[in-house]
Amino acid sequence: MEALAAGLKTVSGIVWGPPMLLLIGGTGIYLTLRLGFLPLRQLGFAWRQLFGGGRHGEGTIGSRAALAAALAATVGTGNIAGVATAIHSGGPGALFWMWLIALVGMATKYAEAVLAVHYRTQDSKGEYIGGPMYYIRNGLGKRFAWLAIVFAVFGMLAGFGIGNSVQAHSVADGLSSTFSIPPLATGVVLAVLVALVVLGGIQRLAHVASALVPLMAAAYVCAGVIVLVTHADALPGAIALIVKSAFSGTAAAGGFAGATVWAAISFGVARGIFSNEAGLGSAPIAHASATTDHPARQGTIAMLGTFIDTLILCTITGLAIVATGAWESGQDGAPLSALAFSATFGAFGETLVSVSLAIFAFTTLLGWSLYGERCAQYLFGDRAVIPFRAIWVLVVPAGAVLSLKMVWSIADILNALMAVPNLIALLLLSPVVVALTIEFFRHDRSRNNPP
């Protein structure tokens, strides 16, 4: 088992090497430039769309519900355990690279949602479905049909890694260390709760996500802000260390073993992508179901997912870890985040992080079940939906008892294999994204500014 874990870690290091980081970062930079820095220019507009009430148009779930469903999958262990793992392995500088990949990732997420809505279709029940497999097939034509299949295969498999096993294991590990609850017991309870939602389809999932996601995000932000306020005097130094370490590496300190610049970049980017999923092609599957009058409008709402996930939630976790000095402890994963929060909340800090992690991971299990289901539906038709849901539920307890290193390595490998077809499609279809953006923001004033 140790040899297998080591082998998977080696493969993960290869697939997340310079070519992959260049492809993801390069795609984000390219789209940011082609769109004229739209995510930054239209950030205020995006927030107005989110809180501006319902919109007319076609779709299966509301535009805000679609964002909630996407955030349910996005906001998970990456915001707590993922940030901690990045800092543990890459030093404080890893947080800087998480910020950078998120800034360009907003353009990537915008483009994904625009294409998902533009090229979506309806299934036998009349529900709107879409995502990379559909915009690859419908946008690039039959000669790229194989690429759509590749994405769907890896997307379905990736769900069992990033969206299922990683989440279940992180919850089980956190509850075991905090409350001494057996991992298998946690896995079984999680499986039952997931089944109650997943078997109800996208409408029930959207309803639960719309209720849970804003509440859990607000509660975590409040707790994190309290930690930062109580360590306000250390914040300037923490930010300076993060920026400096991003370009010079980090020397060994306390229980921290030290990290090179490359470690900061690779772990920061990899965990950043794991957290906000920009470029993976997962979130557009949820946004494809949104009720909206134009693809670009939903695109602006979609890009908020990356902003909320990384530039708010991950930043709070990362700053707490660095400002409190917890990063020097040698701890890794959720226990490192718990140590940071304990600096303010004492013994309750560990409980707070464990409960937050459990709720975050639960919603991720729900959101990613939709992504995997849509991929299975694309590959095998509507008849695959119910069997997929059943398998998804059964895998949860297994994920709870797997090795942490093996689970993270599998998730990283599958993420990369899933992202490549999607990133290729985004680059080839970027003219469509630009054209739809111009149509919406420049030419269609009546739709852009509804009464």
Short mmCIF file of C-alpha atoms in Angstrom, two decimals:
data_model
loop_
_atom_site.label_atom_id
_atom_site.label_comp_id
_atom_site.label_asym_id
_atom_site.label_seq_id
_atom_site.Cartn_x
_atom_site.Cartn_y
_atom_site.Cartn_z
CA MET A 1 0.00 0.00 0.00
CA GLU A 2 2.87 2.39 0.83
CA ALA A 3 4.46 1.67 -2.55
CA LEU A 4 1.17 2.41 -4.30
CA ALA A 5 0.75 5.68 -2.39
CA ALA A 6 4.31 6.68 -3.31
CA GLY A 7 3.70 5.80 -6.95
CA LEU A 8 0.52 7.85 -7.07
CA LYS A 9 2.32 10.81 -5.51
CA THR A 10 4.99 10.58 -8.21
CA VAL A 11 2.37 10.50 -10.97
CA SER A 12 0.58 13.45 -9.36
CA GLY A 13 3.84 15.40 -9.39
CA ILE A 14 4.27 14.68 -13.11
CA VAL A 15 0.75 15.62 -14.22
CA TRP A 16 0.90 18.81 -12.14
CA GLY A 17 4.30 19.71 -13.55
CA PRO A 18 5.17 22.84 -15.57
CA PRO A 19 3.11 21.91 -18.70
CA MET A 20 -0.12 21.54 -16.70
CA LEU A 21 0.42 24.68 -14.68
CA LEU A 22 1.23 26.58 -17.86
CA LEU A 23 -1.93 25.30 -19.55
CA ILE A 24 -4.22 26.27 -16.68
CA GLY A 25 -2.54 29.56 -15.87
CA GLY A 26 -2.03 30.39 -19.53
CA THR A 27 -5.67 29.75 -20.36
CA GLY A 28 -6.77 32.02 -17.53
CA ILE A 29 -4.38 34.78 -18.57
CA TYR A 30 -5.38 34.46 -22.24
CA LEU A 31 -9.10 34.67 -21.45
CA THR A 32 -8.54 37.56 -19.04
CA LEU A 33 -6.76 39.52 -21.77
CA ARG A 34 -9.24 38.61 -24.53
CA LEU A 35 -12.11 39.72 -22.32
CA GLY A 36 -10.37 42.96 -21.42
CA PHE A 37 -10.10 42.11 -17.70
CA LEU A 38 -13.90 41.70 -17.58
CA PRO A 39 -13.96 39.87 -14.19
CA LEU A 40 -12.39 42.90 -12.51
CA ARG A 41 -14.33 45.52 -14.49
CA GLN A 42 -17.70 43.83 -14.05
CA LEU A 43 -17.33 42.52 -10.50
CA GLY A 44 -19.85 45.05 -9.18
CA PHE A 45 -22.26 44.18 -11.98
CA ALA A 46 -21.94 40.50 -11.08
CA TRP A 47 -22.89 41.14 -7.45
CA ARG A 48 -25.90 43.17 -8.61
CA GLN A 49 -27.04 40.27 -10.76
CA LEU A 50 -26.74 37.89 -7.84
CA PHE A 51 -28.83 40.03 -5.50
CA GLY A 52 -31.01 41.73 -8.09
CA GLY A 53 -33.89 39.28 -7.99
CA GLY A 54 -35.10 36.65 -10.43
CA ARG A 55 -34.60 36.83 -14.18
CA HIS A 56 -36.78 35.76 -17.03
CA GLY A 57 -35.53 33.09 -19.38
CA GLU A 58 -35.34 29.35 -19.73
CA GLY A 59 -33.78 26.90 -17.32
CA THR A 60 -34.39 24.24 -14.68
CA ILE A 61 -33.25 26.01 -11.50
CA GLY A 62 -32.79 29.69 -10.60
CA SER A 63 -29.56 31.49 -11.43
CA ARG A 64 -28.73 31.94 -7.74
CA ALA A 65 -29.62 28.31 -7.05
CA ALA A 66 -27.19 27.31 -9.82
CA LEU A 67 -24.42 29.31 -8.12
CA ALA A 68 -25.37 27.75 -4.79
CA ALA A 69 -25.17 24.28 -6.34
CA ALA A 70 -21.79 25.11 -7.86
CA LEU A 71 -20.54 26.57 -4.56
CA ALA A 72 -21.86 23.52 -2.73
CA ALA A 73 -19.39 21.49 -4.77
CA THR A 74 -16.63 24.12 -4.72
CA VAL A 75 -16.65 25.16 -1.06
CA GLY A 76 -15.32 22.06 0.66
CA THR A 77 -12.22 20.59 2.20
CA GLY A 78 -10.07 22.67 -0.15
CA ASN A 79 -10.98 25.77 1.86
CA ILE A 80 -9.81 24.25 5.14
CA ALA A 81 -7.61 21.19 4.60
CA GLY A 82 -6.48 22.15 1.08
CA VAL A 83 -5.15 25.57 2.07
CA ALA A 84 -3.39 24.04 5.06
CA THR A 85 -1.82 21.33 2.90
CA ALA A 86 -0.61 23.94 0.40
CA ILE A 87 1.07 26.00 3.14
CA HIS A 88 2.48 22.91 4.86
CA SER A 89 4.13 21.71 1.63
CA GLY A 90 4.81 24.98 -0.18
CA GLY A 91 5.19 27.47 2.64
CA PRO A 92 3.24 30.73 3.13
CA GLY A 93 4.07 31.73 -0.46
CA ALA A 94 1.67 29.07 -1.72
CA LEU A 95 -1.21 31.32 -0.65
CA PHE A 96 0.03 34.06 -3.00
CA TRP A 97 -0.11 31.66 -5.96
CA MET A 98 -3.59 30.56 -4.90
CA TRP A 99 -4.65 34.21 -5.12
CA LEU A 100 -3.05 34.66 -8.52
CA ILE A 101 -4.62 31.55 -10.04
CA ALA A 102 -7.99 32.66 -8.64
CA LEU A 103 -7.76 36.11 -10.25
CA VAL A 104 -7.21 34.68 -13.72
CA GLY A 105 -9.49 31.77 -12.87
CA MET A 106 -12.45 34.14 -12.67
CA ALA A 107 -12.19 34.66 -16.44
CA THR A 108 -11.94 30.91 -16.93
CA LYS A 109 -15.05 30.30 -14.81
CA TYR A 110 -16.92 33.05 -16.68
CA ALA A 111 -16.07 31.49 -20.05
CA GLU A 112 -17.06 28.01 -18.86
CA ALA A 113 -20.51 29.16 -17.76
CA VAL A 114 -21.10 31.23 -20.93
CA LEU A 115 -20.38 28.22 -23.12
CA ALA A 116 -22.34 25.85 -20.88
CA VAL A 117 -25.51 27.93 -21.17
CA HIS A 118 -25.02 28.69 -24.86
CA TYR A 119 -24.58 25.06 -25.91
CA ARG A 120 -26.87 23.35 -23.38
CA THR A 121 -29.67 20.98 -24.31
CA GLN A 122 -32.64 19.24 -22.67
CA ASP A 123 -32.93 15.65 -21.52
CA SER A 124 -35.93 13.34 -21.73
CA LYS A 125 -37.50 15.00 -18.65
CA GLY A 126 -37.17 18.47 -20.13
CA GLU A 127 -34.39 19.47 -17.72
CA TYR A 128 -31.63 21.69 -19.08
CA ILE A 129 -28.26 19.94 -19.04
CA GLY A 130 -24.85 21.03 -20.25
CA GLY A 131 -21.18 21.34 -19.48
CA PRO A 132 -17.85 20.81 -21.26
CA MET A 133 -18.92 17.56 -22.94
CA TYR A 134 -21.82 19.41 -24.58
CA TYR A 135 -19.95 22.55 -25.61
CA ILE A 136 -17.13 20.40 -26.97
CA ARG A 137 -19.53 18.31 -29.04
CA ASN A 138 -21.95 21.08 -30.06
CA GLY A 139 -19.39 23.86 -30.34
CA LEU A 140 -16.39 22.12 -31.91
CA GLY A 141 -18.30 19.61 -34.02
CA LYS A 142 -18.25 15.87 -34.60
CA ARG A 143 -14.52 15.60 -35.16
CA PHE A 144 -14.05 16.54 -31.50
CA ALA A 145 -16.70 14.14 -30.20
CA TRP A 146 -13.93 11.94 -28.82
CA LEU A 147 -12.69 14.84 -26.69
CA ALA A 148 -16.15 15.24 -25.20
CA ILE A 149 -16.15 11.55 -24.29
CA VAL A 150 -12.69 11.86 -22.73
CA PHE A 151 -13.90 14.71 -20.53
CA ALA A 152 -17.04 12.83 -19.50
CA VAL A 153 -15.06 9.71 -18.57
CA PHE A 154 -12.51 11.57 -16.49
CA GLY A 155 -15.19 13.87 -15.06
CA MET A 156 -17.21 10.90 -13.86
CA LEU A 157 -14.13 9.26 -12.33
CA ALA A 158 -12.80 12.52 -10.87
CA GLY A 159 -16.04 12.97 -8.99
CA PHE A 160 -15.27 9.88 -6.95
CA GLY A 161 -11.91 11.41 -6.02
CA ILE A 162 -12.23 15.16 -5.51
CA GLY A 163 -15.96 15.17 -4.81
CA ASN A 164 -16.50 11.96 -2.88
CA SER A 165 -13.52 10.14 -1.34
CA VAL A 166 -11.52 13.28 -0.42
CA GLN A 167 -14.54 14.87 1.22
CA ALA A 168 -15.60 11.75 3.12
CA HIS A 169 -12.06 11.09 4.33
CA SER A 170 -11.50 14.67 5.49
CA VAL A 171 -14.73 14.65 7.51
CA ALA A 172 -13.95 11.26 9.03
CA ASP A 173 -10.40 12.31 9.88
CA GLY A 174 -11.55 15.57 11.49
CA LEU A 175 -14.33 14.02 13.55
CA SER A 176 -12.07 11.15 14.59
CA SER A 177 -9.35 13.45 15.94
CA THR A 178 -11.81 15.85 17.61
CA PHE A 179 -14.58 13.59 18.90
CA SER A 180 -13.01 10.09 18.57
CA ILE A 181 -15.79 9.00 16.19
CA PRO A 182 -14.80 5.90 14.18
CA PRO A 183 -14.20 6.83 10.49
CA LEU A 184 -16.48 4.06 9.23
CA ALA A 185 -19.34 5.33 11.41
CA THR A 186 -18.88 8.81 9.98
CA GLY A 187 -18.87 7.38 6.47
CA VAL A 188 -22.11 5.48 7.01
CA VAL A 189 -23.93 8.51 8.46
CA LEU A 190 -22.66 10.71 5.61
CA ALA A 191 -23.85 8.14 3.07
CA VAL A 192 -27.37 8.17 4.54
CA LEU A 193 -27.56 11.97 4.54
CA VAL A 194 -26.22 12.19 0.98
CA ALA A 195 -28.74 9.60 -0.20
CA LEU A 196 -31.64 11.62 1.21
CA VAL A 197 -30.68 14.55 -1.02
CA VAL A 198 -29.06 12.98 -4.08
CA LEU A 199 -31.92 10.59 -4.81
CA GLY A 200 -34.24 13.60 -5.10
CA GLY A 201 -32.45 15.00 -8.17
CA ILE A 202 -31.26 18.49 -9.04
CA GLN A 203 -34.31 20.32 -7.66
CA ARG A 204 -33.81 18.93 -4.15
CA LEU A 205 -30.06 19.43 -4.38
CA ALA A 206 -30.50 23.09 -5.38
CA HIS A 207 -32.97 23.64 -2.55
CA VAL A 208 -30.62 22.20 0.08
CA ALA A 209 -27.60 24.03 -1.36
CA SER A 210 -29.45 27.36 -1.42
CA ALA A 211 -30.23 26.94 2.28
CA LEU A 212 -26.89 25.58 3.51
CA VAL A 213 -24.21 27.31 1.43
CA PRO A 214 -24.84 30.96 2.38
CA LEU A 215 -25.27 30.04 6.03
CA MET A 216 -22.12 27.94 6.30
CA ALA A 217 -20.00 30.45 4.36
CA ALA A 218 -21.18 33.38 6.51
CA ALA A 219 -20.55 31.48 9.76
CA TYR A 220 -17.02 30.48 8.69
CA VAL A 221 -16.19 34.01 7.54
CA CYS A 222 -17.35 35.46 10.87
CA ALA A 223 -15.22 33.00 12.85
CA GLY A 224 -12.22 33.62 10.61
CA VAL A 225 -12.54 37.39 10.87
CA ILE A 226 -12.53 37.10 14.67
CA VAL A 227 -9.25 35.16 14.47
CA LEU A 228 -7.72 37.80 12.19
CA VAL A 229 -8.93 40.70 14.33
CA THR A 230 -7.43 39.17 17.47
CA HIS A 231 -4.11 38.83 15.58
CA ALA A 232 -4.36 42.12 13.71
CA ASP A 233 -0.86 43.18 14.80
CA ALA A 234 0.60 40.13 13.02
CA LEU A 235 -1.30 40.62 9.74
CA PRO A 236 1.10 43.07 8.03
CA GLY A 237 4.03 40.75 8.71
CA ALA A 238 2.02 37.73 7.58
CA ILE A 239 1.11 39.36 4.27
CA ALA A 240 4.71 40.46 3.72
CA LEU A 241 5.92 36.90 4.43
CA ILE A 242 3.38 35.45 1.99
CA VAL A 243 4.50 37.74 -0.83
CA LYS A 244 8.22 37.35 -0.08
CA SER A 245 8.00 33.54 0.19
CA ALA A 246 6.18 33.33 -3.15
CA PHE A 247 9.36 34.46 -4.92
CA SER A 248 12.16 33.38 -2.58
CA GLY A 249 10.95 30.18 -0.96
CA THR A 250 10.68 29.60 2.78
CA ALA A 251 13.46 28.55 5.15
CA ALA A 252 12.84 25.87 7.76
CA ALA A 253 11.22 27.25 10.91
CA GLY A 254 9.90 25.43 13.96
CA GLY A 255 8.37 22.19 12.75
CA PHE A 256 8.20 23.47 9.16
CA ALA A 257 10.71 21.75 6.88
CA GLY A 258 11.18 24.61 4.41
CA ALA A 259 10.02 24.97 0.81
CA THR A 260 11.36 26.13 -2.54
CA VAL A 261 9.77 28.66 -4.87
CA TRP A 262 8.68 25.83 -7.16
CA ALA A 263 6.97 24.08 -4.24
CA ALA A 264 5.09 27.28 -3.43
CA ILE A 265 3.95 27.63 -7.05
CA SER A 266 3.02 24.01 -7.68
CA PHE A 267 1.21 23.41 -4.38
CA GLY A 268 -0.44 26.83 -4.48
CA VAL A 269 -1.76 26.39 -8.00
CA ALA A 270 -2.75 22.74 -7.55
CA ARG A 271 -4.62 23.38 -4.29
CA GLY A 272 -6.07 26.60 -5.70
CA ILE A 273 -7.55 24.70 -8.62
CA PHE A 274 -8.71 21.96 -6.28
CA SER A 275 -10.49 24.60 -4.19
CA ASN A 276 -12.10 26.89 -6.79
CA GLU A 277 -12.24 24.38 -9.69
CA ALA A 278 -11.68 27.07 -12.35
CA GLY A 279 -10.65 25.23 -15.50
CA LEU A 280 -11.73 21.77 -14.36
CA GLY A 281 -15.06 22.03 -16.18
CA SER A 282 -17.14 21.01 -13.18
CA ALA A 283 -18.99 24.21 -12.21
CA PRO A 284 -20.41 24.87 -15.72
CA ILE A 285 -22.38 21.64 -15.37
CA ALA A 286 -24.41 23.31 -12.62
CA HIS A 287 -24.65 26.70 -14.34
CA ALA A 288 -25.97 25.05 -17.51
CA SER A 289 -29.25 24.41 -15.67
CA ALA A 290 -29.73 28.05 -14.64
CA THR A 291 -32.76 30.11 -15.63
CA THR A 292 -31.31 33.09 -17.47
CA ASP A 293 -31.96 35.32 -20.46
CA HIS A 294 -28.37 35.35 -21.73
CA PRO A 295 -25.26 33.18 -21.30
CA ALA A 296 -23.09 36.16 -20.35
CA ARG A 297 -25.36 37.12 -17.46
CA GLN A 298 -24.96 33.70 -15.92
CA GLY A 299 -21.25 33.89 -16.67
CA THR A 300 -20.89 36.94 -14.43
CA ILE A 301 -22.69 35.12 -11.62
CA ALA A 302 -20.54 32.04 -12.13
CA MET A 303 -17.26 33.94 -11.78
CA LEU A 304 -18.33 35.00 -8.28
CA GLY A 305 -17.87 31.38 -7.27
CA THR A 306 -14.11 31.66 -7.68
CA PHE A 307 -14.04 35.03 -5.90
CA ILE A 308 -16.01 33.73 -2.92
CA ASP A 309 -14.18 30.43 -2.68
CA THR A 310 -10.55 31.50 -2.95
CA LEU A 311 -10.29 35.25 -2.50
CA ILE A 312 -12.56 35.22 0.56
CA LEU A 313 -12.76 31.78 2.22
CA CYS A 314 -9.30 30.43 1.38
CA THR A 315 -7.74 33.78 2.20
CA ILE A 316 -9.27 33.76 5.67
CA THR A 317 -7.96 30.25 6.34
CA GLY A 318 -4.51 31.02 4.95
CA LEU A 319 -4.06 34.31 6.76
CA ALA A 320 -5.19 32.70 10.01
CA ILE A 321 -2.59 29.94 9.61
CA VAL A 322 0.25 32.38 8.86
CA ALA A 323 -0.72 35.22 11.24
CA THR A 324 -1.07 32.90 14.24
CA GLY A 325 2.25 31.20 13.49
CA ALA A 326 0.53 27.81 13.22
CA TRP A 327 2.29 27.16 9.89
CA GLU A 328 5.56 26.58 11.77
CA SER A 329 4.09 23.72 13.82
CA GLY A 330 4.69 20.97 11.26
CA GLN A 331 0.99 20.06 11.30
CA ASP A 332 -0.80 19.32 8.00
CA GLY A 333 -4.35 19.36 6.66
CA ALA A 334 -7.36 20.16 8.81
CA PRO A 335 -5.40 19.84 12.11
CA LEU A 336 -3.22 22.77 10.97
CA SER A 337 -6.29 24.94 10.33
CA ALA A 338 -7.72 23.85 13.69
CA LEU A 339 -4.48 24.89 15.39
CA ALA A 340 -4.79 28.37 13.85
CA PHE A 341 -8.38 28.83 15.02
CA SER A 342 -7.50 27.46 18.46
CA ALA A 343 -5.12 30.41 18.90
CA THR A 344 -8.26 32.52 19.38
CA PHE A 345 -10.98 30.10 20.39
CA GLY A 346 -8.95 27.72 22.51
CA ALA A 347 -10.13 24.13 22.61
CA PHE A 348 -13.32 25.19 20.81
CA GLY A 349 -11.24 26.07 17.73
CA GLU A 350 -10.72 22.42 16.86
CA THR A 351 -14.45 21.76 17.24
CA LEU A 352 -15.27 24.78 15.10
CA VAL A 353 -13.01 23.65 12.26
CA SER A 354 -14.20 20.04 12.44
CA VAL A 355 -17.88 21.04 12.27
CA SER A 356 -17.19 23.52 9.44
CA LEU A 357 -15.26 20.87 7.56
CA ALA A 358 -18.09 18.37 7.98
CA ILE A 359 -20.69 20.78 6.60
CA PHE A 360 -18.46 22.00 3.76
CA ALA A 361 -17.63 18.44 2.74
CA PHE A 362 -21.25 17.33 2.94
CA THR A 363 -22.36 19.99 0.46
CA THR A 364 -19.42 19.10 -1.80
CA LEU A 365 -20.56 15.49 -1.82
CA LEU A 366 -23.95 16.74 -3.02
CA GLY A 367 -22.65 19.12 -5.67
CA TRP A 368 -20.17 16.69 -7.18
CA SER A 369 -22.80 13.98 -7.33
CA LEU A 370 -24.55 16.18 -9.91
CA TYR A 371 -21.35 16.61 -11.92
CA GLY A 372 -20.59 12.91 -12.01
CA GLU A 373 -24.21 12.10 -12.77
CA ARG A 374 -24.28 14.43 -15.78
CA CYS A 375 -21.09 12.87 -17.13
CA ALA A 376 -22.54 9.37 -16.71
CA GLN A 377 -25.76 10.55 -18.36
CA TYR A 378 -23.79 11.88 -21.33
CA LEU A 379 -21.90 8.59 -21.71
CA PHE A 380 -24.67 6.08 -21.07
CA GLY A 381 -27.96 7.92 -21.40
CA ASP A 382 -30.75 8.64 -18.91
CA ARG A 383 -30.81 5.02 -17.75
CA ALA A 384 -27.46 5.57 -16.01
CA VAL A 385 -28.75 8.24 -13.61
CA ILE A 386 -30.28 6.07 -10.86
CA PRO A 387 -27.46 3.46 -10.83
CA PHE A 388 -24.88 6.25 -10.64
CA ARG A 389 -26.62 7.82 -7.65
CA ALA A 390 -26.65 4.46 -5.86
CA ILE A 391 -22.94 3.85 -6.53
CA TRP A 392 -22.13 7.39 -5.41
CA VAL A 393 -23.75 6.81 -2.04
CA LEU A 394 -22.04 3.44 -1.56
CA VAL A 395 -18.56 4.88 -2.21
CA VAL A 396 -18.86 7.44 0.61
CA PRO A 397 -18.09 5.00 3.49
CA ALA A 398 -15.13 3.56 1.52
CA GLY A 399 -13.65 7.04 1.06
CA ALA A 400 -13.89 7.66 4.78
CA VAL A 401 -11.37 4.92 5.58
CA LEU A 402 -8.84 5.39 2.72
CA SER A 403 -5.28 6.71 3.18
CA LEU A 404 -5.05 10.52 3.14
CA LYS A 405 -1.99 10.64 0.88
CA MET A 406 -3.50 8.18 -1.56
CA VAL A 407 -6.81 10.04 -1.70
CA TRP A 408 -5.20 13.43 -2.37
CA SER A 409 -2.90 11.98 -5.04
CA ILE A 410 -5.78 10.28 -6.86
CA ALA A 411 -7.80 13.50 -6.72
CA ASP A 412 -4.95 15.58 -8.14
CA ILE A 413 -4.33 13.13 -11.00
CA LEU A 414 -7.99 12.93 -11.99
CA ASN A 415 -8.37 16.71 -11.76
CA ALA A 416 -5.59 17.17 -14.29
CA LEU A 417 -6.96 14.55 -16.68
CA MET A 418 -10.39 16.15 -16.46
CA ALA A 419 -9.12 19.69 -16.98
CA VAL A 420 -7.13 19.13 -20.18
CA PRO A 421 -10.07 18.51 -22.57
CA ASN A 422 -11.97 21.41 -21.01
CA LEU A 423 -9.06 23.85 -21.31
CA ILE A 424 -8.52 22.88 -24.96
CA ALA A 425 -12.19 23.58 -25.65
CA LEU A 426 -12.08 26.93 -23.84
CA LEU A 427 -9.15 28.08 -25.98
CA LEU A 428 -10.73 26.93 -29.25
CA LEU A 429 -14.16 28.40 -28.38
CA SER A 430 -12.86 31.67 -26.93
CA PRO A 431 -14.11 33.61 -30.01
CA VAL A 432 -17.64 32.48 -29.15
CA VAL A 433 -17.22 33.69 -25.57
CA VAL A 434 -15.96 37.06 -26.77
CA ALA A 435 -18.79 37.42 -29.29
CA LEU A 436 -21.47 36.63 -26.70
CA THR A 437 -19.84 39.01 -24.24
CA ILE A 438 -19.83 41.86 -26.76
CA GLU A 439 -23.44 41.10 -27.67
CA PHE A 440 -24.49 41.32 -24.03
CA PHE A 441 -22.44 44.22 -22.68
CA ARG A 442 -22.29 46.48 -25.74
CA HIS A 443 -25.12 45.74 -28.10
CA ASP A 444 -28.04 44.48 -26.03
CA ARG A 445 -28.67 47.37 -23.67
CA SER A 446 -32.30 46.45 -23.04
CA ARG A 447 -31.31 43.00 -21.83
CA ASN A 448 -28.29 44.29 -19.94
CA ASN A 449 -30.38 46.88 -18.08
CA PRO A 450 -33.84 45.37 -17.63
CA PRO A 451 -36.56 47.56 -16.11
#
